[in-house]
Amino acid sequence: MNDFVIADTGKCIGCRTCEIACVLAHQSSPDLAALTPENFMARLSLVQTAMVTVPIQCHQCEDAPCVKACVRGALKQGDHVVEIHEEACIGCKACMLACPYGAIEIRMDQETNKVRVVKCDLCKSKKAGPACIRVCPTKALKKVQHEDFFKQISNRRKHAAGFMQG
Amino acid sequence: MGNKVKTICPYCASGCEILLTVENGEIICAEPGQGRNNQGELCLKGYYGWDFLKNNKHITARVTKPMIRRVRGAEFEEVSWAEAIAFAAMRLQAVKKQYGPDSIMCTGAARGPGNEANYVMQKFARAAVGTNNIDHCARVCHGSSVSGLELSLGNGAMSNSIPEIEDTKCVFIFGYNPAVTHPIVARRILKAKDKGATIITADPRFSEQAKISDLWLPLKNGTNMALVNAMAYVLLTENLYKKDYVENYTEGFAAYAKIVMEYSPESVEALVGISAKDIRTAARMYAAASSATILWGMGVTQFGQAVDVVQGLASLALLTGNLGRPNVGVGPVRGQNNVQGSCDMGALPNVFPGYQSVEDEMLRKKFEKAWGVKLPKKRGVCLTEVPHLARKGKIKAYYIFGEDPVQSDPDANGIRKALTAMDLVIVQDIFMNKTALYADVILPATSWGEHEGVYSAADRGFQKFNKAIEPKGDVKPDWEIIALMATAMGYPMQYKNTEEIWDELRSLCPLYAGASYKKLDELGCVQWPCLDEADEGTSYLYEGNVFNRPNGKGLLFAAVYRKPKEMPDTDYPFILSTVREVGHYSVRTMTGNCNALRILSDEPGYIQMNNQDLSRLGIKDQELVWVASRRGKIIARILSTERVNRGAVYMTYHWWIGACNDLTIEHLDPISKTPELKYCAVNIEVIVDQAAAENYVVAQYSALKKKMGC
């Protein structure tokens, strides 16, 4: 099973600290000066509707529509994550059409003139883990780890059984 | 790895501790420290709000040389410090000689400079100029809280500390949007909710707080007093108040009850726009909690009737005994990082530092002795009275320290006229700004990050902030500049460092006497009152239910509801209320020059408007519109939302092109002189040619930047 980042809608206050942290974590240097409106590509995106405030990002689906849609293998099932192989991407945008969450975007990097696949990669290359989680001031974001997920379900089942003692 | 410098965030008054990593004399990143209020968390301004120090020139440029203008309308000329000070002091002396000291107005600065610089500035006004005409932007924001709480409880500050919020059992949030203004306080409210607290939010908009509330009271704009009175009515008539508390620790009950009894929830339903049932529920929830905290912001204070509402809220706390103990109280959460501090330092027209009245002869004698000069006994004028008095020829010179009234104060056109009418305008700042365009002298100061001192957080917490990098350019710390000015004016002032200033302050203010630099270094944060060496500060005020009023009792006070000054009509059918945006701060000279923050949100700025109102007018989300009031007209971008009420529009004063203060009204609360920035009438005009409007915005922005030296 894949890991994924998810936000608690009850805790998110819509401050967008996560978006900046995400962009900086995916730049070659974490230098604020290197940011431009063009290269500012957050992999999670704050949404405010009438009732809900929450960042939306990739769910790392098990049977991922984006992976299936990609004819070039630029998106692949990897080590508990839907992996991005940017060098293979031709920018056909099939993944953007396929993703039901709107969590993937294909953008042109104007500096390098290369295609960028903008999707949560769980900050796999970072020792400190996902940057968005680290900076969230209300701890609204968390990474659901595959191993914890089953532990949690198992605990809940035990808890539920407790109610059945009669 | 670079050197890590511990300091305090320069943005809101949550007082978050920040660690700045410095490499080769440059800041490279910010991370949270384990401060008392922030506990290892920061918001986006804390993390990514320091790179304005690099003089990015996105919106305006740092002032790096003293500048003067010998003739109005001429170009500024860069001069030496000696020449700038001599010129400014000579001109100020001339005004003083011709029109008297009370024709001169000075401001404190609620932002980067720190407490010591504010102490020196008010001393300059009082001792070197000889006037109590010193005030600052607290007048425009929480002035009403200070006045109202001083009248009701005897102390204008938050009664309890920010960390206590999470242990209260009921948070009543009134006209306050901490998710945007103080994310680190919003975090405490979430923690309180996690621990089982009931949350009530009174706000016309469905804010992030409303979202997590047990009860949301979407009151109609400008009806605060009626709602507060109706809640009091429920407490009294349903016997939900603490009779023994009222009897032992308060006064004024009979007069209070007489007014409140005119406001049954049923009778105000239509006016307030909330069902009597919900008003009753709110009062019952607040009264039922074993501890309850009221937090408020500009939604209470920026009205023509604001002090009354503050007193009304304080009365709810008094009725229910929610004062004088931990995890309760009244919380006017101050906006700018050191607006509490500039009040603490006496950058106010009626008090010396430490809230000591200028009209009290004993206290005045104490300051006269310490400062070696006769001091004026008459209280000075308020900041918001200056435009009017300047246009009438009563205020002739204005020494503006770290403020930009053309951007931040109501009716910008009125302010521009006032600045033009004056003989002399001195601006002391870190950036060029809209007000500096009208200056005769610009004195460039060091910024947060380039100097040290003490800030006061919103909850009376003194914390030391430190220098991280060397300033670039020919700039000086604010207190040094003011001391040079004082000396040139014939009142020699000399300090070695900020600690020497701080120690002079402590020697004159019993409230702060024990808060030495040494203690601040050891404890990190000390909340005043801190009376002596052994005192570690005061988390909550009014212990033992003793209030700082002549007889020690809290005052129950209610007032009859007054409607706002300028109601919507057929020509101007929408209510304009000014609000804030989370990624920007104040007049935006700082955050507008921070790369990440300006990418998230940039000119011309947004006007939030209800989606149904928009479809009726045929306007789409993100389109540009003209917004007009009786005082001005500006262009802004539509943010369509279901979260704001119909009939009202909301803009933030951060934007320089979509400048809402070109529209707002100079109508003041009669006691605090705080302007009614939450209510005036505007019209929304559709723009057919959107492409031309976009070009207009681009042209305006680049013209503005050019004026600002970018």
PDB file of C-alpha atoms in Angstrom, chain B residues 302-395:
ATOM      1  CA  GLN B 302     -12.882  50.053  14.299  1.00  0.00           C
ATOM      2  CA  PHE B 303     -16.334  51.528  14.610  1.00  0.00           C
ATOM      3  CA  GLY B 304     -17.728  54.899  15.603  1.00  0.00           C
ATOM      4  CA  GLN B 305     -19.179  53.022  18.572  1.00  0.00           C
ATOM      5  CA  ALA B 306     -16.299  50.887  19.716  1.00  0.00           C
ATOM      6  CA  VAL B 307     -15.291  51.846  23.256  1.00  0.00           C
ATOM      7  CA  ASP B 308     -18.880  51.157  24.371  1.00  0.00           C
ATOM      8  CA  VAL B 309     -18.738  47.680  22.846  1.00  0.00           C
ATOM      9  CA  VAL B 310     -15.386  46.947  24.506  1.00  0.00           C
ATOM     10  CA  GLN B 311     -16.935  47.943  27.808  1.00  0.00           C
ATOM     11  CA  GLY B 312     -19.939  45.794  26.990  1.00  0.00           C
ATOM     12  CA  LEU B 313     -17.708  42.775  26.411  1.00  0.00           C
ATOM     13  CA  ALA B 314     -15.765  43.464  29.610  1.00  0.00           C
ATOM     14  CA  SER B 315     -19.109  43.612  31.390  1.00  0.00           C
ATOM     15  CA  LEU B 316     -20.017  40.112  30.134  1.00  0.00           C
ATOM     16  CA  ALA B 317     -16.763  38.873  31.679  1.00  0.00           C
ATOM     17  CA  LEU B 318     -17.490  40.708  34.935  1.00  0.00           C
ATOM     18  CA  LEU B 319     -21.053  39.395  35.142  1.00  0.00           C
ATOM     19  CA  THR B 320     -19.874  35.821  34.809  1.00  0.00           C
ATOM     20  CA  GLY B 321     -16.765  36.159  36.981  1.00  0.00           C
ATOM     21  CA  ASN B 322     -14.462  35.414  34.088  1.00  0.00           C
ATOM     22  CA  LEU B 323     -11.599  37.621  35.275  1.00  0.00           C
ATOM     23  CA  GLY B 324      -8.855  37.514  37.866  1.00  0.00           C
ATOM     24  CA  ARG B 325      -7.899  33.873  37.444  1.00  0.00           C
ATOM     25  CA  PRO B 326      -6.114  31.632  34.902  1.00  0.00           C
ATOM     26  CA  ASN B 327      -7.657  30.700  31.533  1.00  0.00           C
ATOM     27  CA  VAL B 328     -10.361  33.376  31.468  1.00  0.00           C
ATOM     28  CA  GLY B 329     -10.536  37.034  30.633  1.00  0.00           C
ATOM     29  CA  VAL B 330     -10.743  39.634  27.936  1.00  0.00           C
ATOM     30  CA  GLY B 331      -8.335  39.560  25.009  1.00  0.00           C
ATOM     31  CA  PRO B 332      -7.946  42.434  22.590  1.00  0.00           C
ATOM     32  CA  VAL B 333      -5.305  40.665  20.524  1.00  0.00           C
ATOM     33  CA  ARG B 334      -2.963  43.362  19.269  1.00  0.00           C
ATOM     34  CA  GLY B 335      -2.087  43.322  15.587  1.00  0.00           C
ATOM     35  CA  GLN B 336       1.371  44.704  14.987  1.00  0.00           C
ATOM     36  CA  ASN B 337       4.394  43.107  16.576  1.00  0.00           C
ATOM     37  CA  ASN B 338       5.056  45.953  18.977  1.00  0.00           C
ATOM     38  CA  VAL B 339       1.830  47.916  19.178  1.00  0.00           C
ATOM     39  CA  GLN B 340       1.446  46.783  22.766  1.00  0.00           C
ATOM     40  CA  GLY B 341       5.019  47.982  23.298  1.00  0.00           C
ATOM     41  CA  SER B 342       4.554  51.442  21.852  1.00  0.00           C
ATOM     42  CA  CYS B 343       1.582  51.854  24.202  1.00  0.00           C
ATOM     43  CA  ASP B 344       3.680  50.494  27.075  1.00  0.00           C
ATOM     44  CA  MET B 345       6.347  53.070  26.244  1.00  0.00           C
ATOM     45  CA  GLY B 346       3.948  56.011  26.434  1.00  0.00           C
ATOM     46  CA  ALA B 347       3.811  56.793  22.726  1.00  0.00           C
ATOM     47  CA  LEU B 348       0.322  58.035  23.611  1.00  0.00           C
ATOM     48  CA  PRO B 349      -0.894  61.600  24.159  1.00  0.00           C
ATOM     49  CA  ASN B 350      -2.216  61.065  27.679  1.00  0.00           C
ATOM     50  CA  VAL B 351       0.367  58.914  29.452  1.00  0.00           C
ATOM     51  CA  PHE B 352       4.066  58.735  30.158  1.00  0.00           C
ATOM     52  CA  PRO B 353       5.695  55.311  29.871  1.00  0.00           C
ATOM     53  CA  GLY B 354       4.098  52.726  32.125  1.00  0.00           C
ATOM     54  CA  TYR B 355       0.595  54.215  31.781  1.00  0.00           C
ATOM     55  CA  GLN B 356       1.360  57.137  34.109  1.00  0.00           C
ATOM     56  CA  SER B 357      -0.936  60.066  33.417  1.00  0.00           C
ATOM     57  CA  VAL B 358       0.593  63.288  32.119  1.00  0.00           C
ATOM     58  CA  GLU B 359      -2.115  65.134  34.026  1.00  0.00           C
ATOM     59  CA  ASP B 360      -1.023  63.731  37.398  1.00  0.00           C
ATOM     60  CA  GLU B 361       1.226  66.307  39.005  1.00  0.00           C
ATOM     61  CA  MET B 362       3.197  63.879  41.173  1.00  0.00           C
ATOM     62  CA  LEU B 363       3.972  61.654  38.212  1.00  0.00           C
ATOM     63  CA  ARG B 364       4.844  64.595  36.001  1.00  0.00           C
ATOM     64  CA  LYS B 365       7.238  65.879  38.677  1.00  0.00           C
ATOM     65  CA  LYS B 366       8.943  62.477  38.728  1.00  0.00           C
ATOM     66  CA  PHE B 367       9.556  62.623  34.976  1.00  0.00           C
ATOM     67  CA  GLU B 368      10.585  66.292  35.146  1.00  0.00           C
ATOM     68  CA  LYS B 369      13.200  65.434  37.725  1.00  0.00           C
ATOM     69  CA  ALA B 370      14.510  62.475  35.742  1.00  0.00           C
ATOM     70  CA  TRP B 371      14.595  64.305  32.430  1.00  0.00           C
ATOM     71  CA  GLY B 372      15.741  67.647  33.845  1.00  0.00           C
ATOM     72  CA  VAL B 373      13.141  69.743  32.089  1.00  0.00           C
ATOM     73  CA  LYS B 374       9.671  71.206  32.657  1.00  0.00           C
ATOM     74  CA  LEU B 375       7.038  68.994  31.012  1.00  0.00           C
ATOM     75  CA  PRO B 376       3.687  69.911  29.444  1.00  0.00           C
ATOM     76  CA  LYS B 377       0.651  69.045  31.544  1.00  0.00           C
ATOM     77  CA  LYS B 378      -2.040  69.182  28.892  1.00  0.00           C
ATOM     78  CA  ARG B 379      -2.734  65.883  27.115  1.00  0.00           C
ATOM     79  CA  GLY B 380      -1.822  65.864  23.440  1.00  0.00           C
ATOM     80  CA  VAL B 381      -3.824  65.247  20.305  1.00  0.00           C
ATOM     81  CA  CYS B 382      -4.639  61.838  18.856  1.00  0.00           C
ATOM     82  CA  LEU B 383      -3.138  60.575  15.620  1.00  0.00           C
ATOM     83  CA  THR B 384      -6.531  60.459  13.909  1.00  0.00           C
ATOM     84  CA  GLU B 385      -7.212  64.108  14.766  1.00  0.00           C
ATOM     85  CA  VAL B 386      -4.071  65.230  12.944  1.00  0.00           C
ATOM     86  CA  PRO B 387      -5.483  65.399   9.387  1.00  0.00           C
ATOM     87  CA  HIS B 388      -8.323  67.624  10.504  1.00  0.00           C
ATOM     88  CA  LEU B 389      -6.094  69.822  12.686  1.00  0.00           C
ATOM     89  CA  ALA B 390      -3.477  70.125   9.944  1.00  0.00           C
ATOM     90  CA  ARG B 391      -6.044  71.201   7.393  1.00  0.00           C
ATOM     91  CA  LYS B 392      -7.216  73.806   9.900  1.00  0.00           C
ATOM     92  CA  GLY B 393      -3.621  75.039  10.336  1.00  0.00           C
ATOM     93  CA  LYS B 394      -3.281  73.887  13.948  1.00  0.00           C
ATOM     94  CA  ILE B 395      -0.669  71.169  13.379  1.00  0.00           C
TER      95      ILE B 395
END
